[in-house]
């Protein structure tokens, strides 16, 4: 008799502990899509109705809640059985989750979640940039993920690696101070657990009732339900009831077609860094650009003009990160923002730039010119557009300079996704640069 596949074992475990899966869909796995669901029978859904395809009980979730001595109703406490309970309150919340998942994998068949963990992708199947080899990373050189213009340790991929290494070391020290053996918690195992959590988890702020909330949101793994791949535009609804999570479809699915979830709009940078894949011709794709800290007087003025963005009295790099869009973006750009914010020009060349991004550059230059005696508003506007053009041109050229160092074509899936992300970044910048250049060129005639 043939042995059961990991997916079959997972489904049996899931259903035997209260989980439900629509009989018209089947959990399968292949090289292209990984573990996912496909319709084994047609899912017919009438207009304005919905069909539940999966329901995961709160009791099956895996998170640091399981390490509490008095967890929320429905969660079984494992604080007396896990060395990771020593980590609660002593290291970063996400790191507690990662150590706990790593511990459960080490337990093998002794873990309650063994059927779930056995079906998760292992190290050789993970494709986020932290798993890239040197040849794979070449395709990211010059991009925000792996910039070549700054200290390599400060590139997006290395900042994340550094943060996780620090968390891992913090956790190891806490466990050692408690007299626990730690050699089994290797860096590679921790990296695997961190990748699983960041690519498959759901946030507590969305899924759990207020009575379960802490001061800050945290992440939970919902077994089986996390096997629905993401597709922007997939028509689904999420129903949360005391931590129980039901996924429902509001559109029909034909036999043999993959059944998707929708995790909100995500550009290819977010998809690649967080999930290890990219979407061709992604209608949500964007280019991230971050501004450095200006003088305090400028920051104060920005807080007054854009209070919704610059909320902190301390310069926050996240507040100063803006996302540029091509005309093919599902929003077409930011034209409406310029109409909604007073005092900003409504020029077609600014379509792809967030209004607050243009406004920030404008503010920085206005202070700089004021120190030199001032400048007319029209000239200031042109100077701001010119400064943005220069910044984007440098960013684009910082990627293109590596063209001659790349092989003729990608040699594996990681490189294919990296090229897809890279090409998308260049296409967005090419279009916006062209729009800005056209505007400035017209001024000369």
Coordinates of C-alpha atoms in Angstrom, one line a residue:
X1 CA 0.0 0.0 0.0
X2 CA 1.4 3.4 -1.0
X3 CA 2.4 5.7 1.8
X4 CA 0.5 8.9 2.3
X5 CA 2.0 12.2 0.9
X6 CA 2.8 15.0 3.3
X7 CA -0.2 16.9 2.0
X8 CA -2.6 13.9 2.7
X9 CA -1.2 13.6 6.2
X10 CA -1.6 17.3 6.7
X11 CA -5.2 17.3 5.6
X12 CA -6.1 14.3 7.8
X13 CA -4.5 16.0 10.8
X14 CA -6.2 19.3 10.0
X15 CA -9.7 17.8 9.7
X16 CA -9.3 15.5 12.7
X17 CA -8.7 18.6 14.8
X18 CA -11.7 20.6 13.7
X19 CA -10.4 22.2 10.4
X20 CA -12.6 22.1 7.4
X21 CA -11.8 22.1 3.7
X22 CA -14.3 22.4 0.9
X23 CA -14.7 18.9 -0.8
X24 CA -14.4 20.6 -4.2
X25 CA -10.8 21.6 -3.7
X26 CA -7.7 19.6 -3.2
X27 CA -4.3 20.4 -1.6
X28 CA -1.5 19.6 -4.1
X29 CA 2.1 20.4 -4.6
X30 CA 4.2 21.1 -7.7
X31 CA 7.5 22.8 -8.5
X32 CA 6.0 25.9 -10.0
X33 CA 3.4 26.8 -7.4
X34 CA 4.6 24.9 -4.3
X35 CA 1.9 23.6 -2.0
X36 CA -1.5 25.1 -3.1
X37 CA -5.1 24.3 -3.7
X38 CA -6.8 23.5 -6.9
X39 CA -10.5 22.9 -7.7
X40 CA -11.2 19.2 -8.2
X41 CA -14.8 20.1 -9.0
X42 CA -16.2 23.3 -10.3
X43 CA -17.0 25.9 -7.6
X44 CA -20.2 27.5 -8.7
X45 CA -21.1 30.7 -6.9
X46 CA -24.1 32.8 -7.7
X47 CA -23.9 36.6 -7.6
X48 CA -23.7 38.3 -4.2
X49 CA -23.1 35.0 -2.5
X50 CA -20.0 33.3 -1.2
X51 CA -18.7 29.8 -0.6
X52 CA -16.4 28.8 2.3
X53 CA -13.3 26.9 1.1
X54 CA -11.3 26.6 4.3
X55 CA -11.8 27.1 8.0
X56 CA -8.9 26.9 10.5
X57 CA -9.7 26.8 14.2
X58 CA -7.8 29.1 16.5
X59 CA -6.7 26.0 18.4
X60 CA -4.5 24.9 15.5
X61 CA -2.5 28.1 15.2
X62 CA 1.2 28.2 16.1
X63 CA 2.6 31.3 17.8
X64 CA 4.0 32.7 21.0
X65 CA 0.5 32.5 22.5
X66 CA 1.2 28.8 23.0
X67 CA 4.0 29.7 25.3
X68 CA 1.8 31.7 27.7
X69 CA 0.9 30.0 31.0
X70 CA -2.6 31.4 30.6
X71 CA -3.2 31.7 26.8
X72 CA -6.5 32.9 25.3
X73 CA -9.5 30.5 25.2
X74 CA -8.9 27.8 22.6
X75 CA -5.1 27.9 22.8
X76 CA -3.3 25.1 24.6
X77 CA -0.5 26.2 26.8
X78 CA 2.8 24.5 26.2
X79 CA 4.8 26.8 28.5
X80 CA 5.8 23.8 30.7
X81 CA 7.0 21.8 27.7
X82 CA 8.9 24.3 25.7
X83 CA 12.3 25.9 26.5
X84 CA 11.1 28.8 24.5
X85 CA 8.8 30.0 27.3
X86 CA 12.1 31.4 28.8
X87 CA 12.2 33.8 25.9
X88 CA 8.9 35.6 26.6
X89 CA 9.5 39.2 27.4
X90 CA 13.3 38.9 27.0
X91 CA 13.7 39.1 23.2
X92 CA 11.8 40.6 20.3
X93 CA 8.3 39.1 19.9
X94 CA 8.9 37.9 16.3
X95 CA 12.1 36.1 17.5
X96 CA 10.1 34.1 20.1
X97 CA 7.9 32.8 17.3
X98 CA 10.9 31.8 15.2
X99 CA 12.5 29.9 18.1
X100 CA 9.2 28.2 18.9
X101 CA 8.7 27.0 15.3
X102 CA 12.3 25.9 15.2
X103 CA 11.8 23.9 18.4
X104 CA 8.7 22.2 17.1
X105 CA 10.5 21.2 13.9
X106 CA 13.3 19.7 16.1
X107 CA 10.7 17.7 18.1
X108 CA 9.7 15.8 14.9
X109 CA 6.8 13.4 15.6
X110 CA 6.6 14.5 19.2
X111 CA 5.3 17.9 18.1
X112 CA 1.5 18.5 17.9
X113 CA 2.2 20.4 14.6
X114 CA 4.4 17.7 13.0
X115 CA 2.0 17.0 10.0
X116 CA 1.9 20.7 9.3
X117 CA 5.7 21.3 9.7
X118 CA 6.5 18.2 7.6
X119 CA 4.6 19.8 4.7
X120 CA 6.2 23.2 4.9
X121 CA 8.9 24.0 2.4
X122 CA 12.4 23.2 3.6
X123 CA 15.6 25.2 3.1
X124 CA 16.3 24.2 -0.5
X125 CA 12.8 25.3 -1.5
X126 CA 13.0 28.9 -0.1
X127 CA 13.6 31.6 -2.6
X128 CA 13.7 34.9 -0.6
X129 CA 16.9 36.9 -1.2
X130 CA 18.5 35.7 2.1
X131 CA 18.7 32.3 0.5
X132 CA 20.3 33.5 -2.7
X133 CA 23.8 32.5 -3.7
X134 CA 26.4 35.0 -5.1
X135 CA 25.3 34.4 -8.7
X136 CA 21.7 34.9 -7.8
X137 CA 22.4 38.2 -6.0
X138 CA 24.1 39.6 -9.1
X139 CA 20.6 40.1 -10.5
X140 CA 19.7 42.4 -7.6
X141 CA 22.8 44.6 -7.7
X142 CA 22.0 48.3 -7.6
X143 CA 18.4 47.8 -6.5
X144 CA 16.9 48.7 -3.2
X145 CA 17.1 45.1 -2.1
X146 CA 20.8 44.8 -2.8
X147 CA 22.2 48.3 -3.4
X148 CA 25.8 48.5 -4.6
X149 CA 26.1 52.3 -3.8
X150 CA 26.2 51.9 0.0
X151 CA 27.9 49.8 2.6
X152 CA 26.8 46.2 1.7
X153 CA 25.7 45.6 5.3
X154 CA 23.1 48.4 4.9
X155 CA 21.4 47.0 1.8
X156 CA 17.9 45.7 2.2
X157 CA 18.8 42.1 2.2
X158 CA 21.7 42.5 4.6
X159 CA 19.8 44.7 7.0
X160 CA 17.3 42.0 7.4
X161 CA 20.0 39.3 7.8
X162 CA 21.7 41.4 10.4
X163 CA 18.5 42.0 12.4
X164 CA 17.7 38.3 12.4
X165 CA 21.2 37.3 13.4
X166 CA 21.1 39.7 16.3
X167 CA 17.7 38.3 17.4
X168 CA 19.0 34.7 17.1
X169 CA 22.1 35.6 19.2
X170 CA 19.9 37.3 21.8
X171 CA 17.7 34.2 22.1
X172 CA 20.7 31.9 22.3
X173 CA 22.1 33.9 25.1
X174 CA 18.8 34.0 27.1
X175 CA 18.5 30.2 26.7
X176 CA 22.1 29.6 27.8
X177 CA 21.7 31.9 30.8
X178 CA 18.7 29.6 31.7
X179 CA 20.9 26.6 31.5
X180 CA 19.4 25.3 28.3
X181 CA 21.3 23.4 25.5
X182 CA 21.3 25.6 22.4
X183 CA 23.5 23.9 19.8
X184 CA 20.5 22.5 18.1
X185 CA 19.2 26.0 17.4
X186 CA 21.5 26.6 14.5
X187 CA 21.5 29.9 12.5
X188 CA 20.2 28.0 9.4
X189 CA 17.3 26.5 11.3
X190 CA 16.4 29.9 12.8
X191 CA 16.6 31.5 9.3
X192 CA 14.3 28.8 8.0
X193 CA 11.8 29.5 10.8
X194 CA 12.0 33.3 10.3
X195 CA 11.4 32.8 6.6
X196 CA 8.4 30.6 7.2
X197 CA 6.8 33.0 9.6
X198 CA 7.4 36.2 7.5
X199 CA 6.1 34.5 4.4
X200 CA 3.1 32.6 5.8
X201 CA 1.9 34.2 9.0
X202 CA -1.1 36.4 9.6
X203 CA -1.2 39.4 11.9
X204 CA -3.1 39.3 15.2
X205 CA -4.5 42.8 14.6
X206 CA -6.6 41.5 11.8
X207 CA -7.5 38.1 13.0
X208 CA -8.0 38.1 16.7
X209 CA -10.8 39.7 18.7
X210 CA -9.8 42.7 21.0
X211 CA -9.9 40.5 24.1
X212 CA -6.9 38.6 22.8
X213 CA -4.9 41.7 21.8
X214 CA -1.6 42.8 23.4
X215 CA -0.1 46.3 23.2
X216 CA 1.5 45.4 19.9
X217 CA 0.3 43.0 17.1
X218 CA 2.1 39.7 16.6
X219 CA 2.1 36.9 14.0
X220 CA 0.4 33.6 13.9
X221 CA 0.6 30.6 11.6
X222 CA -2.7 29.2 10.4
X223 CA -2.0 25.7 9.2
X224 CA -3.5 24.7 5.8
X225 CA -5.1 28.1 5.3
X226 CA -1.6 29.5 4.6
X227 CA -1.4 27.2 1.6
X228 CA -3.6 29.4 -0.6
X229 CA -1.3 31.4 -2.8
X230 CA -1.7 35.1 -3.3
X231 CA -3.3 36.6 -6.4
X232 CA -4.1 40.3 -6.6
X233 CA -7.7 40.7 -7.6
X234 CA -8.9 37.3 -6.3
X235 CA -12.4 37.8 -4.9
X236 CA -12.3 36.5 -1.4
X237 CA -13.6 37.4 2.1
X238 CA -12.0 36.7 5.4
X239 CA -14.2 35.9 8.3
X240 CA -12.7 35.9 11.8
X241 CA -14.6 34.6 14.8
X242 CA -12.8 34.5 18.1
X243 CA -9.6 33.6 16.3
X244 CA -11.2 31.0 14.0
X245 CA -10.4 31.9 10.4
X246 CA -12.7 31.2 7.5
X247 CA -11.7 31.9 3.9
X248 CA -14.6 32.3 1.5
X249 CA -14.7 32.8 -2.3
X250 CA -17.1 35.2 -4.0
X251 CA -16.3 34.2 -7.6
X252 CA -16.6 30.8 -9.3
X253 CA -13.6 28.6 -10.0
X254 CA -13.4 26.1 -12.9
X255 CA -12.1 22.5 -12.5
X256 CA -8.3 22.3 -12.4
X257 CA -7.8 26.0 -11.7
X258 CA -5.8 27.1 -8.7
X259 CA -7.8 28.6 -5.8
X260 CA -6.2 31.8 -4.6
X261 CA -6.3 34.0 -1.5
X262 CA -5.8 37.8 -1.8
X263 CA -3.3 39.3 0.7
X264 CA -3.9 42.9 -0.5
X265 CA -1.9 44.8 -3.2
X266 CA 1.8 43.9 -3.2
X267 CA 4.6 45.1 -5.4
X268 CA 7.3 42.8 -6.6
X269 CA 9.8 44.1 -4.1
X270 CA 7.6 43.1 -1.2
X271 CA 6.7 39.8 -2.9
X272 CA 10.4 38.9 -3.5
X273 CA 11.7 39.9 -0.1
X274 CA 8.8 38.5 1.9
X275 CA 7.6 35.5 -0.1
X276 CA 10.3 34.6 -2.7
X277 CA 8.5 35.2 -5.9
X278 CA 7.4 37.9 -8.3
X279 CA 4.3 38.5 -10.5
X280 CA 4.8 39.2 -14.2
X281 CA 3.4 42.6 -15.3
X282 CA 2.4 43.2 -11.7
X283 CA -0.3 45.9 -11.6
X284 CA 0.8 46.7 -8.0
X285 CA 4.5 47.2 -8.7
X286 CA 6.3 50.2 -7.3
X287 CA 9.8 51.7 -6.8
X288 CA 10.7 52.5 -3.2
X289 CA 12.8 55.7 -2.7
X290 CA 14.0 56.9 0.8
X291 CA 15.0 60.4 1.7
X292 CA 17.7 61.1 4.3
X293 CA 17.2 63.2 7.4
X294 CA 17.0 66.9 6.7
X295 CA 17.7 69.7 9.1
X296 CA 15.4 69.8 12.1
X297 CA 13.7 73.0 10.9
X298 CA 12.7 71.2 7.7
X299 CA 11.5 68.2 9.6
X300 CA 9.3 70.4 11.9
X301 CA 7.9 72.2 8.8
X302 CA 7.1 68.8 7.2
X303 CA 5.3 67.7 10.3
X304 CA 3.1 70.8 10.1
X305 CA 2.4 70.4 6.4
X306 CA 2.0 66.6 6.2
X307 CA 1.1 65.5 9.8
X308 CA -0.4 62.2 8.6
X309 CA 3.0 61.1 7.2
X310 CA 5.6 62.7 9.5
X311 CA 4.0 61.7 12.8
X312 CA 7.2 61.1 14.8
X313 CA 9.2 64.0 16.4
X314 CA 12.3 61.9 15.5
X315 CA 13.1 61.4 11.8
X316 CA 11.7 58.0 10.9
X317 CA 13.2 56.3 7.7
X318 CA 9.9 54.5 7.1
X319 CA 8.0 57.9 7.1
X320 CA 10.5 59.1 4.5
X321 CA 10.1 56.1 2.2
X322 CA 7.9 56.8 -0.8
X323 CA 6.6 54.5 -3.6
X324 CA 6.7 55.6 -7.2
X325 CA 4.2 54.1 -9.7
X326 CA 4.0 53.6 -13.5
X327 CA 0.9 54.5 -15.4
X328 CA 0.2 50.7 -15.6
X329 CA -0.3 50.6 -11.9
X330 CA -3.8 49.7 -10.9
X331 CA -4.2 53.2 -9.5
X332 CA -2.6 54.8 -12.5
X333 CA -0.5 57.0 -10.1
X334 CA -1.1 59.8 -7.7
X335 CA -2.9 62.5 -9.7
X336 CA -5.8 62.7 -7.2
X337 CA -3.4 63.4 -4.3
X338 CA -2.2 66.6 -5.8
X339 CA -5.9 67.7 -6.1
X340 CA -6.6 66.8 -2.5
X341 CA -3.5 68.5 -0.9
X342 CA -3.6 72.3 -1.0
X343 CA -0.6 74.2 -2.3
X344 CA 0.8 71.6 -4.6
X345 CA 0.9 71.8 -8.4
X346 CA -1.4 69.7 -10.6
X347 CA 1.1 68.8 -13.3
X348 CA 0.8 65.7 -15.4
X349 CA 4.5 64.9 -15.1
X350 CA 4.1 64.4 -11.4
X351 CA 1.6 61.5 -11.9
X352 CA 3.9 58.8 -10.8
X353 CA 5.2 60.6 -7.7
X354 CA 3.4 60.6 -4.3
X355 CA 2.3 64.2 -3.6
X356 CA 4.1 64.1 -0.2
X357 CA 7.3 63.0 -1.9
X358 CA 7.2 66.0 -4.2
X359 CA 6.1 68.2 -1.3
X360 CA 9.1 67.0 0.8
X361 CA 11.6 67.8 -1.9
X362 CA 10.0 71.2 -2.4
X363 CA 10.2 71.9 1.3
X364 CA 13.8 70.9 1.6
X365 CA 14.8 73.2 -1.4
X366 CA 12.7 76.1 -0.1
X367 CA 14.7 76.2 3.1
X368 CA 17.9 75.9 1.2
X369 CA 17.1 78.7 -1.2
X370 CA 15.7 80.9 1.7
X371 CA 19.2 80.8 3.2
X372 CA 20.5 82.3 0.0
X373 CA 17.9 85.0 -0.2
X374 CA 14.9 83.2 -1.6
X375 CA 13.6 82.1 -5.0
X376 CA 10.3 82.6 -7.0
X377 CA 7.8 79.8 -6.5
X378 CA 7.8 78.9 -10.2
X379 CA 11.6 78.5 -10.2
X380 CA 11.4 76.5 -6.9
X381 CA 8.9 74.2 -8.6
X382 CA 11.2 73.6 -11.5
X383 CA 14.1 73.1 -9.2
X384 CA 12.2 70.5 -7.2
X385 CA 11.3 68.6 -10.4
X386 CA 14.9 68.8 -11.5
X387 CA 16.2 67.5 -8.2
X388 CA 13.8 64.5 -8.4
X389 CA 14.8 63.8 -11.9
X390 CA 18.5 63.7 -10.9
X391 CA 17.7 61.4 -7.9
X392 CA 15.8 59.0 -10.1
X393 CA 18.3 59.0 -12.9
X394 CA 21.1 58.2 -10.4
X395 CA 18.9 55.4 -9.0
X396 CA 18.2 53.9 -12.4
X397 CA 21.8 54.2 -13.6
X398 CA 22.9 52.5 -10.4
X399 CA 21.0 49.4 -11.6
X400 CA 21.9 49.6 -15.3
X401 CA 25.7 49.9 -14.6
X402 CA 25.6 46.2 -13.7
X403 CA 24.1 45.1 -17.0
X404 CA 27.4 44.1 -18.5
X405 CA 28.2 41.9 -15.5
X406 CA 25.0 39.8 -15.9
X407 CA 24.8 36.5 -17.8
X408 CA 22.7 36.5 -21.0
X409 CA 19.7 35.0 -19.2
X410 CA 18.7 33.7 -15.7
X411 CA 19.9 30.2 -14.9
X412 CA 17.4 29.3 -12.2
X413 CA 14.1 30.3 -10.6
X414 CA 15.6 32.7 -8.1
X415 CA 17.4 34.6 -10.9
X416 CA 14.2 34.6 -13.0
X417 CA 12.3 36.3 -10.2
X418 CA 15.2 38.7 -9.5
X419 CA 15.3 39.7 -13.1
X420 CA 11.5 40.2 -13.1
X421 CA 11.8 42.5 -10.1
X422 CA 14.9 44.3 -11.6
X423 CA 13.2 44.9 -15.0
X424 CA 10.0 46.2 -13.3
X425 CA 12.0 48.7 -11.3
X426 CA 13.7 50.0 -14.5
X427 CA 10.5 50.2 -16.4
X428 CA 8.8 52.3 -13.8
X429 CA 11.8 54.7 -13.5
X430 CA 12.2 54.9 -17.3
X431 CA 8.6 56.1 -17.6
X432 CA 8.7 58.6 -14.8
X433 CA 12.1 60.0 -15.9
X434 CA 10.7 60.4 -19.4
X435 CA 7.7 62.3 -18.0
X436 CA 9.9 64.7 -15.9
X437 CA 12.4 65.2 -18.8
X438 CA 9.6 66.0 -21.2
X439 CA 8.2 68.7 -18.9
X440 CA 11.6 70.3 -18.2
X441 CA 12.5 70.2 -21.9
X442 CA 9.3 72.0 -22.8
X443 CA 10.3 74.8 -20.5
X444 CA 13.3 75.5 -22.7
X445 CA 11.2 76.4 -25.7

